PDB file of C-alpha atoms and ligand atoms in Angstrom:
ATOM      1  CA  UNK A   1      93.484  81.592 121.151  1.00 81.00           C
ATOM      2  CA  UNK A   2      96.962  79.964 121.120  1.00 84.00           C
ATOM      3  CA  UNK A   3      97.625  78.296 124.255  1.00 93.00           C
ATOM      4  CA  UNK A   4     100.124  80.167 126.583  1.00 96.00           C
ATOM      5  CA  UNK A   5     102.880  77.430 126.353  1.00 96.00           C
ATOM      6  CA  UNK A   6     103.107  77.497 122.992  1.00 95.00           C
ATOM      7  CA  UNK A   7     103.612  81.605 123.209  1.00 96.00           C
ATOM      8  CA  UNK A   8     105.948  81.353 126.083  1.00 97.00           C
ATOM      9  CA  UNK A   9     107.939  78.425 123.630  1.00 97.00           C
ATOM     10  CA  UNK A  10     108.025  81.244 120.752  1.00 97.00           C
ATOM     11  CA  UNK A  11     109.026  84.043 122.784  1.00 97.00           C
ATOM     12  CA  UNK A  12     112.318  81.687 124.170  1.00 97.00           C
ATOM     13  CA  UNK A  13     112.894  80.304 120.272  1.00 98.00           C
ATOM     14  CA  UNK A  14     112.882  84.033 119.304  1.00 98.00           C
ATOM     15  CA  UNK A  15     116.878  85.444 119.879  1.00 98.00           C
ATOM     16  CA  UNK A  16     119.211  87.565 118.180  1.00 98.00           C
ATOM     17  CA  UNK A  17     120.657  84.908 115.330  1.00 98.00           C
ATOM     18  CA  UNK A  18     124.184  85.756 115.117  1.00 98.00           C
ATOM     19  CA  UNK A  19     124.423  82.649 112.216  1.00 98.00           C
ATOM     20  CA  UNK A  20     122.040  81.482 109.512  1.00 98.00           C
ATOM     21  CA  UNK A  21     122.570  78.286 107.347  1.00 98.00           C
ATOM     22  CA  UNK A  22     123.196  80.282 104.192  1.00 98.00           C
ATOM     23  CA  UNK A  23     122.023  76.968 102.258  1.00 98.00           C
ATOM     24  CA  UNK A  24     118.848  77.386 103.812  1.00 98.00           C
ATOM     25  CA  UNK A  25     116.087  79.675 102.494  1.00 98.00           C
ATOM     26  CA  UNK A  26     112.347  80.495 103.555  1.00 98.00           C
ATOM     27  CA  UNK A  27     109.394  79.657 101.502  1.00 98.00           C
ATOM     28  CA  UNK A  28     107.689  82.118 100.096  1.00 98.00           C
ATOM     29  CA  UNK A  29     104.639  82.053 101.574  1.00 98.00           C
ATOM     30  CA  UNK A  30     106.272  81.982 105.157  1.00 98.00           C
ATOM     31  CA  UNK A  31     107.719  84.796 103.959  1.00 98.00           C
ATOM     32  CA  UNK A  32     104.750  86.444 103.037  1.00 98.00           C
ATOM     33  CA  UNK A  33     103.119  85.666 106.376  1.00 98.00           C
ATOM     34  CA  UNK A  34     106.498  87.291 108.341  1.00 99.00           C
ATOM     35  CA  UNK A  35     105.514  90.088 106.228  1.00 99.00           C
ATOM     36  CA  UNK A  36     102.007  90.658 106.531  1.00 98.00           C
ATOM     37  CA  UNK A  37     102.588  90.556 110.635  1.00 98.00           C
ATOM     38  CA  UNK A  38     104.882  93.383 109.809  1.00 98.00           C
ATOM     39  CA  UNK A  39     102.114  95.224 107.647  1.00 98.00           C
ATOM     40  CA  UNK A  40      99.386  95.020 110.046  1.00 98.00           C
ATOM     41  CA  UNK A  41     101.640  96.587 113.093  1.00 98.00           C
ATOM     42  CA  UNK A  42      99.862  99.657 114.999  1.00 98.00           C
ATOM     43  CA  UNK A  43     101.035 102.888 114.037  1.00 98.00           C
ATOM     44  CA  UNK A  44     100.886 106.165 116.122  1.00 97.00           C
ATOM     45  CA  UNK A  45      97.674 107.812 114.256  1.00 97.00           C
ATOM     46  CA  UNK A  46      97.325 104.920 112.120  1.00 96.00           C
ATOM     47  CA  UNK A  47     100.119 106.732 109.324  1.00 97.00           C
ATOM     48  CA  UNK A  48     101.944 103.200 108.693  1.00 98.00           C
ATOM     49  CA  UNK A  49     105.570 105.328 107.773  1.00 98.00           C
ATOM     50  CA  UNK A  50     107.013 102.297 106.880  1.00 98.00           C
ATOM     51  CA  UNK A  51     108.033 100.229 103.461  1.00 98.00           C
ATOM     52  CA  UNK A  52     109.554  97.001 103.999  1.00 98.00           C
ATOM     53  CA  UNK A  53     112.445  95.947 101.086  1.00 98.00           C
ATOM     54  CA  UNK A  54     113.070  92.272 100.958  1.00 98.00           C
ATOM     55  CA  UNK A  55     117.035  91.871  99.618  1.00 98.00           C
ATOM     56  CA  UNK A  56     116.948  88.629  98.445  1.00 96.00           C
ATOM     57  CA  UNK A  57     120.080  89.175  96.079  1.00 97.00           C
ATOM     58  CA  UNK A  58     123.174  87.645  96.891  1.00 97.00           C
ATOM     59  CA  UNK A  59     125.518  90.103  95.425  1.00 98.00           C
ATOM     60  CA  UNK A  60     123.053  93.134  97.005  1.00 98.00           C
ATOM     61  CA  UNK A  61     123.820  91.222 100.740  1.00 98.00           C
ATOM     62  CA  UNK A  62     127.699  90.817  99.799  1.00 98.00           C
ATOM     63  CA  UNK A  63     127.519  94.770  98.790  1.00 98.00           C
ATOM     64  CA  UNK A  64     125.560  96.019 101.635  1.00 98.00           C
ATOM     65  CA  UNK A  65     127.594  93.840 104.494  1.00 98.00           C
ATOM     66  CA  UNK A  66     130.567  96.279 104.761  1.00 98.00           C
ATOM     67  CA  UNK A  67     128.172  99.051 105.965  1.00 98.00           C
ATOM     68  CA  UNK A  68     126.610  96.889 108.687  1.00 98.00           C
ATOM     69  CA  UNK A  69     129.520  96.310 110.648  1.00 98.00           C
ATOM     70  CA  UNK A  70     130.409  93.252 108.754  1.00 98.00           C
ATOM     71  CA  UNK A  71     128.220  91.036 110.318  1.00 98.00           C
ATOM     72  CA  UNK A  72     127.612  87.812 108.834  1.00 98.00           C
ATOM     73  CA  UNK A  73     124.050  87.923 109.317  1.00 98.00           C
ATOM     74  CA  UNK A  74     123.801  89.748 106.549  1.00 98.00           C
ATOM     75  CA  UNK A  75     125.005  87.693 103.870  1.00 98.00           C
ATOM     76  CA  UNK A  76     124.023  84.286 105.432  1.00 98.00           C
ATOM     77  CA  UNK A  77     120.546  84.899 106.002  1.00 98.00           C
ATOM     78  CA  UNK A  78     117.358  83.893 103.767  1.00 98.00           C
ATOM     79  CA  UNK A  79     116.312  87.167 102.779  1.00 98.00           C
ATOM     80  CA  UNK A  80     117.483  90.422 104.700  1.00 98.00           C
ATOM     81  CA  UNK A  81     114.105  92.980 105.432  1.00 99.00           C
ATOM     82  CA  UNK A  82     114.925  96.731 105.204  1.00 99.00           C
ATOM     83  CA  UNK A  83     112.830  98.724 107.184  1.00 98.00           C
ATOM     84  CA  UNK A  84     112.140 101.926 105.612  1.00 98.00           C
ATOM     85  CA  UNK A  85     110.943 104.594 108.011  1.00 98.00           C
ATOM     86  CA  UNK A  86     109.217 107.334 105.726  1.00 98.00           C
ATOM     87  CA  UNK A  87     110.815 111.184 106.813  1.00 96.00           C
ATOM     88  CA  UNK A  88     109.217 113.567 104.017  1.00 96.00           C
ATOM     89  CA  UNK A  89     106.891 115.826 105.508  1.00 95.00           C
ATOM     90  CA  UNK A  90     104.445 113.974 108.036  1.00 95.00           C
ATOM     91  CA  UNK A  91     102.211 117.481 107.364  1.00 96.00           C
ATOM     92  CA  UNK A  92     101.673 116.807 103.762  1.00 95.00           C
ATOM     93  CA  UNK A  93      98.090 117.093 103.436  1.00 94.00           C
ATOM     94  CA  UNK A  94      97.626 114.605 100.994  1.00 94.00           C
ATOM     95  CA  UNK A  95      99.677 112.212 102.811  1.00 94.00           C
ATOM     96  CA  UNK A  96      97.506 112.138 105.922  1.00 93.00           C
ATOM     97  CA  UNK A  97      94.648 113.590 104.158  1.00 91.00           C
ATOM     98  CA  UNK A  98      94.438 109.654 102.923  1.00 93.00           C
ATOM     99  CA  UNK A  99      95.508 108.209 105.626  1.00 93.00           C
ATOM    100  CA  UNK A 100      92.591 109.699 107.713  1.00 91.00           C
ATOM    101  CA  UNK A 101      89.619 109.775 105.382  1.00 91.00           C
ATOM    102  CA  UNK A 102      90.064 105.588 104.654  1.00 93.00           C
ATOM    103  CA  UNK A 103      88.886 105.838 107.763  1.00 92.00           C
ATOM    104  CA  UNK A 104      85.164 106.875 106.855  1.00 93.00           C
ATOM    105  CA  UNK A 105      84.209 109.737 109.574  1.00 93.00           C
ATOM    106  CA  UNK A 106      81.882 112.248 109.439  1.00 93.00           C
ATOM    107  CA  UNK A 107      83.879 115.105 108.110  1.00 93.00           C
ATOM    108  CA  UNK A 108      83.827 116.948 112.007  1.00 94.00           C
ATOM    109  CA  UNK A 109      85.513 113.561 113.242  1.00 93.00           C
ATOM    110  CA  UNK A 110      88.299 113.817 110.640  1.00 92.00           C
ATOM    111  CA  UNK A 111      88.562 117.423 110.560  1.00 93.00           C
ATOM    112  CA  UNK A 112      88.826 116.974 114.593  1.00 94.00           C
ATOM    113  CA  UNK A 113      91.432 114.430 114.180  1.00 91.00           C
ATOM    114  CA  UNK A 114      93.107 115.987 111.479  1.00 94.00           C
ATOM    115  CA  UNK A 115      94.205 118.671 113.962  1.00 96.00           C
ATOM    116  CA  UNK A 116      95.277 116.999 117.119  1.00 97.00           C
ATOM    117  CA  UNK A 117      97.090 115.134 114.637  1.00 96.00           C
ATOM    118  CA  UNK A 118      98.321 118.266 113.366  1.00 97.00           C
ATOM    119  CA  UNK A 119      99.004 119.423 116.555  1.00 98.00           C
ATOM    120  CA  UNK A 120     101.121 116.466 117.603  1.00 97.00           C
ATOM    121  CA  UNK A 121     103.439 116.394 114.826  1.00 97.00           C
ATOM    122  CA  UNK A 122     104.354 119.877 114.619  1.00 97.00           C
ATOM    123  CA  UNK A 123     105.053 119.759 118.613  1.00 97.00           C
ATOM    124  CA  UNK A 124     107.556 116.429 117.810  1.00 97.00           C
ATOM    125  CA  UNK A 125     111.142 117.104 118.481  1.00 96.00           C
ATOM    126  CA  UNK A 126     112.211 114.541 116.053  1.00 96.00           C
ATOM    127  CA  UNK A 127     110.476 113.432 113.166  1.00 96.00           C
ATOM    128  CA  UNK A 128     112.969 110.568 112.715  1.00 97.00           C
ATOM    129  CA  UNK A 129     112.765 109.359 115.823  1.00 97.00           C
ATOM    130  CA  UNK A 130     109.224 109.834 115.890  1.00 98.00           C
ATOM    131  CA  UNK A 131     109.172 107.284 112.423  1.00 98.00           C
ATOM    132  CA  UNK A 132     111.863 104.935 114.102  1.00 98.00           C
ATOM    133  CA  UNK A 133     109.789 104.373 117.228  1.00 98.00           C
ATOM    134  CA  UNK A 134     107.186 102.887 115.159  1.00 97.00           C
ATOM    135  CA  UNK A 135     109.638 100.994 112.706  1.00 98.00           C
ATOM    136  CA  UNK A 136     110.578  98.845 115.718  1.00 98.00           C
ATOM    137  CA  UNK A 137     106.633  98.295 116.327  1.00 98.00           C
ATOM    138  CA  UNK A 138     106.628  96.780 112.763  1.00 98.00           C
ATOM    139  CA  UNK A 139     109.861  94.791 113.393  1.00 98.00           C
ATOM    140  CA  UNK A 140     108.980  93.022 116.907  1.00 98.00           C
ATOM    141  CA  UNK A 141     105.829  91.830 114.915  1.00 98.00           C
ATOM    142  CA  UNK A 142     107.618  90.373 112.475  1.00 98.00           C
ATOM    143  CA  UNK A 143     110.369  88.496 114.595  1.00 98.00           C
ATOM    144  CA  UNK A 144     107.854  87.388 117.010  1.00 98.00           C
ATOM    145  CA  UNK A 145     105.423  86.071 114.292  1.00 98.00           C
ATOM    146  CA  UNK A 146     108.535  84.383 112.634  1.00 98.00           C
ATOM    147  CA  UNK A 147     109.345  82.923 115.657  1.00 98.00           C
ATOM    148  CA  UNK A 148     106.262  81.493 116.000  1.00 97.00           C
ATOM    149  CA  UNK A 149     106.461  79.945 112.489  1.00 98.00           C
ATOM    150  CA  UNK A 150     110.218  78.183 113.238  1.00 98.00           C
ATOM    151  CA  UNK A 151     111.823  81.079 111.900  1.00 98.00           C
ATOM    152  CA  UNK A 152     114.989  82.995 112.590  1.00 98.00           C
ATOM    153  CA  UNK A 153     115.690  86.305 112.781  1.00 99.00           C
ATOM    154  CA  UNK A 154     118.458  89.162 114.459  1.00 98.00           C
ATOM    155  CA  UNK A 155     117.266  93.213 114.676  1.00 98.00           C
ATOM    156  CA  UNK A 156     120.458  94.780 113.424  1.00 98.00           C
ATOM    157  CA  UNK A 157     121.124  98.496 114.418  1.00 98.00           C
ATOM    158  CA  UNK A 158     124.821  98.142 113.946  1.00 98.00           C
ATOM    159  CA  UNK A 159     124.636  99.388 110.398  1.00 98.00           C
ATOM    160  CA  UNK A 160     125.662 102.739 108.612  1.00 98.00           C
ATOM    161  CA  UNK A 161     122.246 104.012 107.564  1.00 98.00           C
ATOM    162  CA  UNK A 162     123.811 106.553 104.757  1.00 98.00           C
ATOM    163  CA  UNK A 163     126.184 103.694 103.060  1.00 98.00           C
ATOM    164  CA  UNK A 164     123.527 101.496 102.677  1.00 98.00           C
ATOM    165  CA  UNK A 165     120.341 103.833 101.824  1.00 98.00           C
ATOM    166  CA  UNK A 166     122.796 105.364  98.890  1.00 98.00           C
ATOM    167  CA  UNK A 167     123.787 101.528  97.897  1.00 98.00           C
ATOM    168  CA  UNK A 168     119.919 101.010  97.864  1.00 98.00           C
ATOM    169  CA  UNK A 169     119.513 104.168  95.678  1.00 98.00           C
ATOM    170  CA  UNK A 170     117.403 105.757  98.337  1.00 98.00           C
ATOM    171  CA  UNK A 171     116.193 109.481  98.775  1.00 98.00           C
ATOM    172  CA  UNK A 172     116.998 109.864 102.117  1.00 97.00           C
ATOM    173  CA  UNK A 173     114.569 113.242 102.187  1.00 97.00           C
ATOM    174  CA  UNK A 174     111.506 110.903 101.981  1.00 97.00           C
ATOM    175  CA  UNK A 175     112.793 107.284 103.359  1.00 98.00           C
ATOM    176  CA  UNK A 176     115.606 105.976 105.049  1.00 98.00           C
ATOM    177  CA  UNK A 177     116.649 102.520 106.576  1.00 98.00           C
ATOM    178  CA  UNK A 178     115.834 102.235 110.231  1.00 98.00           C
ATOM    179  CA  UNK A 179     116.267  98.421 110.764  1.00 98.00           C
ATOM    180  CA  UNK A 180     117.814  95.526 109.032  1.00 98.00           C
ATOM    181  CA  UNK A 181     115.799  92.299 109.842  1.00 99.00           C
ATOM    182  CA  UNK A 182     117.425  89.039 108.441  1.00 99.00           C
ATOM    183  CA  UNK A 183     115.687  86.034 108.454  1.00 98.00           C
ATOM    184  CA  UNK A 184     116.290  82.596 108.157  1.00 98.00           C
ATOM    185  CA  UNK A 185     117.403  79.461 110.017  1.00 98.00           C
ATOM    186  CA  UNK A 186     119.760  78.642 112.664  1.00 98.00           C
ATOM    187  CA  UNK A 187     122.766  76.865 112.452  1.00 98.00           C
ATOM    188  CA  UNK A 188     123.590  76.660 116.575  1.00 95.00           C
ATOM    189  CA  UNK A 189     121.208  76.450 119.645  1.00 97.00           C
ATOM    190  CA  UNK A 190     121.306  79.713 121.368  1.00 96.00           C
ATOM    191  CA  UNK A 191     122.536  80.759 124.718  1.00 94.00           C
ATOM    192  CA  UNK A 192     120.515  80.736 127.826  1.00 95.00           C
ATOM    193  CA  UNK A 193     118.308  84.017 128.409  1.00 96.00           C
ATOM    194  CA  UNK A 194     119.947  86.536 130.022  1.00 97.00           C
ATOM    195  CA  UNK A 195     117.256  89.132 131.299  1.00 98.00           C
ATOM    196  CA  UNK A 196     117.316  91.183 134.188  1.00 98.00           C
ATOM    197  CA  UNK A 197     114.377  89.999 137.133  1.00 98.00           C
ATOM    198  CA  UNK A 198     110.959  89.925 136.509  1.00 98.00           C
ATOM    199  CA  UNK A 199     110.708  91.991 139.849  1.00 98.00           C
ATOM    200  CA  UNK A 200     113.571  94.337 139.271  1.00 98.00           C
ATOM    201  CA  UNK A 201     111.578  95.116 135.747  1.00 98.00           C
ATOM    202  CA  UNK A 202     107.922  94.902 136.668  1.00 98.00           C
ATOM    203  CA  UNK A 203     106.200  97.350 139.765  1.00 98.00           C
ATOM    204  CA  UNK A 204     102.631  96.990 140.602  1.00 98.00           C
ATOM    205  CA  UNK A 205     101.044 100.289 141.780  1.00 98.00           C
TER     206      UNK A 205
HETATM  207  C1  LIG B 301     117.258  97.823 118.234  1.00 82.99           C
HETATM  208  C2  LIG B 301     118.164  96.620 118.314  1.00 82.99           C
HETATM  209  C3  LIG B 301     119.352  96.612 117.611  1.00 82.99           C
HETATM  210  C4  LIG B 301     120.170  95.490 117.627  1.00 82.99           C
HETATM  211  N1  LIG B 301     121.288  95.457 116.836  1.00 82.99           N
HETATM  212  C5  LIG B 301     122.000  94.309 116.760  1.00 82.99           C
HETATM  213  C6  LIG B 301     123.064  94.185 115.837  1.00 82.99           C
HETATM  214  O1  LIG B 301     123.432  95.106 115.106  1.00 82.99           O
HETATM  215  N2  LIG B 301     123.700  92.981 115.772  1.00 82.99           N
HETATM  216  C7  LIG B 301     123.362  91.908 116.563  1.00 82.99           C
HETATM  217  O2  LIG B 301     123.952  90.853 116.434  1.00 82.99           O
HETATM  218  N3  LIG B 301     122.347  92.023 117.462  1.00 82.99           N
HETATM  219  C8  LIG B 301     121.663  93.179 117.559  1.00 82.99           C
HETATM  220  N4  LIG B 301     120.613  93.262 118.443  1.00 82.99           N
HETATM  221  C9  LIG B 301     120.278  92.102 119.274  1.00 82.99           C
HETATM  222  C10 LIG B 301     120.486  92.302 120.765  1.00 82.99           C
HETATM  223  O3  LIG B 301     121.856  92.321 121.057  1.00 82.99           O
HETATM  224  C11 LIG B 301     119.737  91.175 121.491  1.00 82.99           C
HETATM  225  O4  LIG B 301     118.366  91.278 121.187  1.00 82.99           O
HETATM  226  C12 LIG B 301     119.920  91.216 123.006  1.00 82.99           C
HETATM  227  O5  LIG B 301     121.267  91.032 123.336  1.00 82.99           O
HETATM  228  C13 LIG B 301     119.076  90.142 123.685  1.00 82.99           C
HETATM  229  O6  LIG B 301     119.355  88.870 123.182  1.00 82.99           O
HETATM  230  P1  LIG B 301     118.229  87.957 122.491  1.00 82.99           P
HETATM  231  O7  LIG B 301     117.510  88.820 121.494  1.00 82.99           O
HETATM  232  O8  LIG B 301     119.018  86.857 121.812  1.00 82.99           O
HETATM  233  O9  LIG B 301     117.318  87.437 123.536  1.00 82.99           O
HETATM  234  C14 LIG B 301     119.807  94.383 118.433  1.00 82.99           C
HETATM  235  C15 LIG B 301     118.620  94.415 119.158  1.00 82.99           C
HETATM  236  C16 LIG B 301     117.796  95.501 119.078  1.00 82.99           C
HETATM  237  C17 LIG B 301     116.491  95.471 119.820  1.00 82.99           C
END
């Protein structure tokens, strides 16, 4: 177990980077390990409707900046992670049909899960938001594990989704861009926390 300081220490490092040394970039195998964090995030029914694209191109940053509100972040970081929430049809039977038989149950067990799963999906109201929700999952993971390995990183929302998932050459009927994570280093301390009270957020019942 990692000892609770050192948590508590990467859970204050971790903050929305607003500026990354753009002469600074991450190794590849930290990289990798930011990555893998992001891979092995739960998933509602275990259907993983992510892809992760690492932009590591300079001119693909300087192209893609416009459409995320111009912030710098996006060309000063390391390498900028697209997350890719996965919208074609979550009832695609060889899509889950996969997804569920990895699993190795009897065939009553997956046929039983097949149809609360089923069930569930056809009763969501949105299947994007439904994706998104778990995107997010994937994307905490990531900044917290990069935090926790001296790394930088900033959840940007403030982007056009369209602009850039037709700059990336994406079909937006079976993916589009939910997140932009860009990672890399520092070049100013952060501001002190500002979070609302522990006992304005937390009730015991
Ligand atoms: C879903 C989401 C979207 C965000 N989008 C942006 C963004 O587009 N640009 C930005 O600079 N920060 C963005 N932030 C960062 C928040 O503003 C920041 O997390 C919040 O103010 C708390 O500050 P801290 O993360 O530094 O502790 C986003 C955060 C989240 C969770």
């Amino acid at each position: 177990m990692i000892d609770r300081k050192a948590i508590e220490a990467s859970l204050y490092f971790r903050h929305a980077c607003k500026r990354f040394d753009p002469a600074r970039k991450l190794p590849q195998e930290d990289l990798h390990f930011i990555l893998e964090a992001g891979r092995l995030a739960p998933s509602s029914f275990g259907m993983e409707p992510w892809r992760f694209l690492v932009v590591r191109d300079d001119a693909l940053k300087a192209r893609l900046r416009p459409y995320c509100w111009d912030q710098p972040q996006i060309t000063e970081c390391s390498d900028l992670i697209i997350i890719l929430g996965r919208i074609a049809d979550p009832l695609d039977p060889d899509y889950y049909g996969r997804m569920f038989r990895r699993r190795g149950l009897d065939e009553a067990r997956t046929s039983a899960y097949i149809q609360r799963y089923e069930n569930y999906v056809s009763a969501l109201h949105s299947v994007p938001g439904w994706v998104s929700r778990q995107c997010y999952i994937a994307a905490d993971h990531m900044m917290l594990t990069a935090a926790q390995i001296g790394i930088d990183s900033c959840p940007i929302e403030g982007f056009e989704p369209r602009k850039v998932d037709k700059e990336l050459g994406l079909d937006r009927k079976k993916e589009r861009s939910v997140l932009l994570l860009p990672l890399g280093y520092r070049v100013q301390e952060p501001g002190p926390k500002l979070r609302r009270p522990f006992d304005e957020v937390v009730s015991f019942l």
